[in-house]
CSV table of C-alpha atoms in Angstrom, one decimal:
chain,number,residue,atom,x,y,z
A,1,UNK,CA,95.8,115.0,68.8
A,2,UNK,CA,98.1,114.9,71.9
A,3,UNK,CA,99.2,111.5,73.1
A,4,UNK,CA,99.5,111.0,76.8
A,5,UNK,CA,102.7,109.2,77.7
A,6,UNK,CA,102.2,106.0,79.6
A,7,UNK,CA,104.3,105.8,82.7
A,8,UNK,CA,105.1,102.4,84.1
A,9,UNK,CA,105.9,103.9,87.5
A,10,UNK,CA,103.5,106.2,89.3
A,11,UNK,CA,104.0,108.0,92.6
A,12,UNK,CA,100.9,109.2,94.3
A,13,UNK,CA,101.3,112.1,96.7
A,14,UNK,CA,99.0,114.3,98.8
A,15,UNK,CA,99.9,117.7,97.6
A,16,UNK,CA,101.7,120.2,95.5
A,17,UNK,CA,104.6,120.5,97.9
A,18,UNK,CA,105.6,116.9,97.3
A,19,UNK,CA,105.1,117.3,93.6
A,20,UNK,CA,107.8,120.1,93.6
A,21,UNK,CA,110.1,118.9,96.3
A,22,UNK,CA,110.5,115.2,95.6
A,23,UNK,CA,112.2,115.6,92.2
A,24,UNK,CA,114.7,117.9,93.8
A,25,UNK,CA,115.5,115.4,96.6
A,26,UNK,CA,115.9,112.7,94.0
A,27,UNK,CA,118.3,114.8,92.0
A,28,UNK,CA,120.2,115.7,95.2
A,29,UNK,CA,120.6,111.9,95.7
A,30,UNK,CA,122.3,111.7,92.3
A,31,UNK,CA,119.4,110.3,90.3
A,32,UNK,CA,118.7,112.4,87.1
A,33,UNK,CA,115.2,113.9,86.8
A,34,UNK,CA,115.2,115.1,83.2
A,35,UNK,CA,112.2,117.3,82.3
A,36,UNK,CA,109.9,115.4,79.9
A,37,UNK,CA,111.6,112.1,80.6
A,38,UNK,CA,111.0,111.7,84.4
A,39,UNK,CA,111.7,108.3,85.8
A,40,UNK,CA,108.3,108.3,87.6
A,41,UNK,CA,105.1,110.2,87.1
A,42,UNK,CA,104.2,112.0,90.3
A,43,UNK,CA,100.4,112.5,90.7
A,44,UNK,CA,99.2,115.0,93.3
A,45,UNK,CA,95.8,114.2,94.8
A,46,UNK,CA,95.0,117.2,96.8
A,47,UNK,CA,94.8,115.5,100.2
A,48,UNK,CA,94.7,112.1,101.8
A,49,UNK,CA,90.9,111.9,101.5
A,50,UNK,CA,91.3,111.6,97.7
A,51,UNK,CA,93.9,108.9,98.0
A,52,UNK,CA,91.8,106.9,100.4
A,53,UNK,CA,88.6,107.4,98.3
A,54,UNK,CA,87.0,104.1,97.3
A,55,UNK,CA,88.3,103.0,94.0
A,56,UNK,CA,91.2,105.5,93.6
A,57,UNK,CA,94.0,103.2,94.6
A,58,UNK,CA,92.5,100.2,92.8
A,59,UNK,CA,92.0,102.2,89.6
A,60,UNK,CA,95.6,103.5,89.7
A,61,UNK,CA,96.9,99.9,90.1
A,62,UNK,CA,94.8,98.7,87.2
A,63,UNK,CA,95.8,101.5,84.8
A,64,UNK,CA,97.3,100.3,81.5
A,65,UNK,CA,101.0,99.8,81.5
A,66,UNK,CA,101.5,100.5,85.2
A,67,UNK,CA,104.2,98.2,86.7
A,68,UNK,CA,104.8,100.0,90.1
A,69,UNK,CA,102.8,102.4,92.3
A,70,UNK,CA,104.3,104.3,95.2
A,71,UNK,CA,102.2,106.2,97.7
A,72,UNK,CA,103.7,108.9,100.0
A,73,UNK,CA,101.5,110.5,102.6
A,74,UNK,CA,102.1,112.6,105.7
A,75,UNK,CA,101.7,110.8,109.1
A,76,UNK,CA,100.5,114.1,110.6
A,77,UNK,CA,99.7,113.2,114.2
A,78,UNK,CA,99.5,109.4,114.1
A,79,UNK,CA,101.5,107.3,111.6
A,80,UNK,CA,99.9,104.1,112.8
A,81,UNK,CA,96.4,105.3,112.1
A,82,UNK,CA,97.5,106.6,108.7
A,83,UNK,CA,99.1,103.3,107.9
A,84,UNK,CA,96.0,101.3,109.0
A,85,UNK,CA,93.8,103.4,106.7
A,86,UNK,CA,96.2,102.9,103.7
A,87,UNK,CA,96.6,99.2,104.4
A,88,UNK,CA,92.8,98.7,104.6
A,89,UNK,CA,92.5,100.2,101.1
A,90,UNK,CA,95.3,98.0,99.8
A,91,UNK,CA,94.2,94.8,101.4
A,92,UNK,CA,91.5,94.1,98.8
A,93,UNK,CA,94.2,93.9,96.0
A,94,UNK,CA,97.1,92.7,98.2
A,95,UNK,CA,95.6,90.6,101.0
A,96,UNK,CA,99.0,89.7,102.5
A,97,UNK,CA,100.2,93.3,102.6
A,98,UNK,CA,102.1,93.8,105.9
A,99,UNK,CA,100.0,94.5,109.0
A,100,UNK,CA,102.7,96.6,110.6
A,101,UNK,CA,104.6,99.3,108.8
A,102,UNK,CA,108.3,98.9,108.9
A,103,UNK,CA,110.6,101.8,109.6
A,104,UNK,CA,111.9,101.2,106.1
A,105,UNK,CA,108.5,101.6,104.6
A,106,UNK,CA,106.6,98.9,102.7
A,107,UNK,CA,107.2,97.5,99.3
A,108,UNK,CA,105.2,94.5,98.2
A,109,UNK,CA,104.9,92.5,95.0
A,110,UNK,CA,102.8,89.6,93.9
A,111,UNK,CA,102.5,87.9,90.5
A,112,UNK,CA,100.5,89.6,87.8
A,113,UNK,CA,100.0,92.9,89.8
A,114,UNK,CA,102.0,96.1,90.0
A,115,UNK,CA,104.6,96.4,92.7
A,116,UNK,CA,103.3,98.7,95.5
A,117,UNK,CA,105.2,100.8,97.9
A,118,UNK,CA,104.1,103.0,100.8
A,119,UNK,CA,106.1,105.7,102.7
A,120,UNK,CA,104.5,107.6,105.6
A,121,UNK,CA,106.3,110.9,106.2
A,122,UNK,CA,108.6,111.7,107.8
A,123,UNK,CA,110.0,108.2,108.5
A,124,UNK,CA,107.2,105.7,108.9
A,125,UNK,CA,107.5,105.9,112.7
A,126,UNK,CA,107.2,109.5,113.9
A,127,UNK,CA,104.3,111.9,113.7
A,128,UNK,CA,105.1,114.6,111.1
A,129,UNK,CA,105.0,115.5,107.4
A,130,UNK,CA,107.2,116.4,104.4
A,131,UNK,CA,108.5,119.4,106.2
A,132,UNK,CA,109.6,117.3,109.2
A,133,UNK,CA,111.6,115.1,106.8
A,134,UNK,CA,113.2,118.1,105.2
A,135,UNK,CA,114.2,119.5,108.6
A,136,UNK,CA,115.8,116.2,109.4
A,137,UNK,CA,117.7,116.3,106.1
A,138,UNK,CA,119.0,119.8,106.4
A,139,UNK,CA,122.7,120.3,106.2
A,140,UNK,CA,124.6,123.3,107.3
A,141,UNK,CA,124.2,125.9,110.0
A,142,UNK,CA,121.5,125.1,112.7
A,143,UNK,CA,121.1,128.9,113.0
A,144,UNK,CA,119.4,128.8,109.6
A,145,UNK,CA,116.7,126.6,111.0
A,146,UNK,CA,116.2,128.9,114.0
A,147,UNK,CA,116.0,131.9,111.7
A,148,UNK,CA,113.5,130.3,109.4
A,149,UNK,CA,111.3,129.2,112.4
A,150,UNK,CA,111.4,132.7,114.0
A,151,UNK,CA,110.8,134.5,110.7
A,152,UNK,CA,107.6,132.4,110.0
A,153,UNK,CA,106.0,132.5,113.4
A,154,UNK,CA,102.4,133.8,113.4
A,155,UNK,CA,102.0,137.4,114.3
A,156,UNK,CA,105.5,138.3,113.1
């Protein structure tokens, strides 16, 4: 019989890219991410539709042993709209969750419920996604960005 480890901290993300990239970013920030003893369980949901599906967020928040849940999604074209949809799903469990998303994201806690945090990529304000954030974080020669852009253009 295999025992499933209970994680007190869960990070819900849209896709496999976040699943692979976020641990690397955390380690680059100086926080260890040891295999088999990760500080948070990242759960990839194969798209925003699955995260916003009725009951998904509520079930995640009620899972045994969960003390904190983070949700990271792409803004894509409209961060305000994405935030409004997430907030609507969270309002049932956290009625006083902020109406407006701060540029620093949202972290909210109330007694007897897990702490909840939301980040809308790339920066809670602009349209974009994980890749937009990564471009903003890049260090080094700007020519590398230009080369990568040119090398991946359609029809090339």
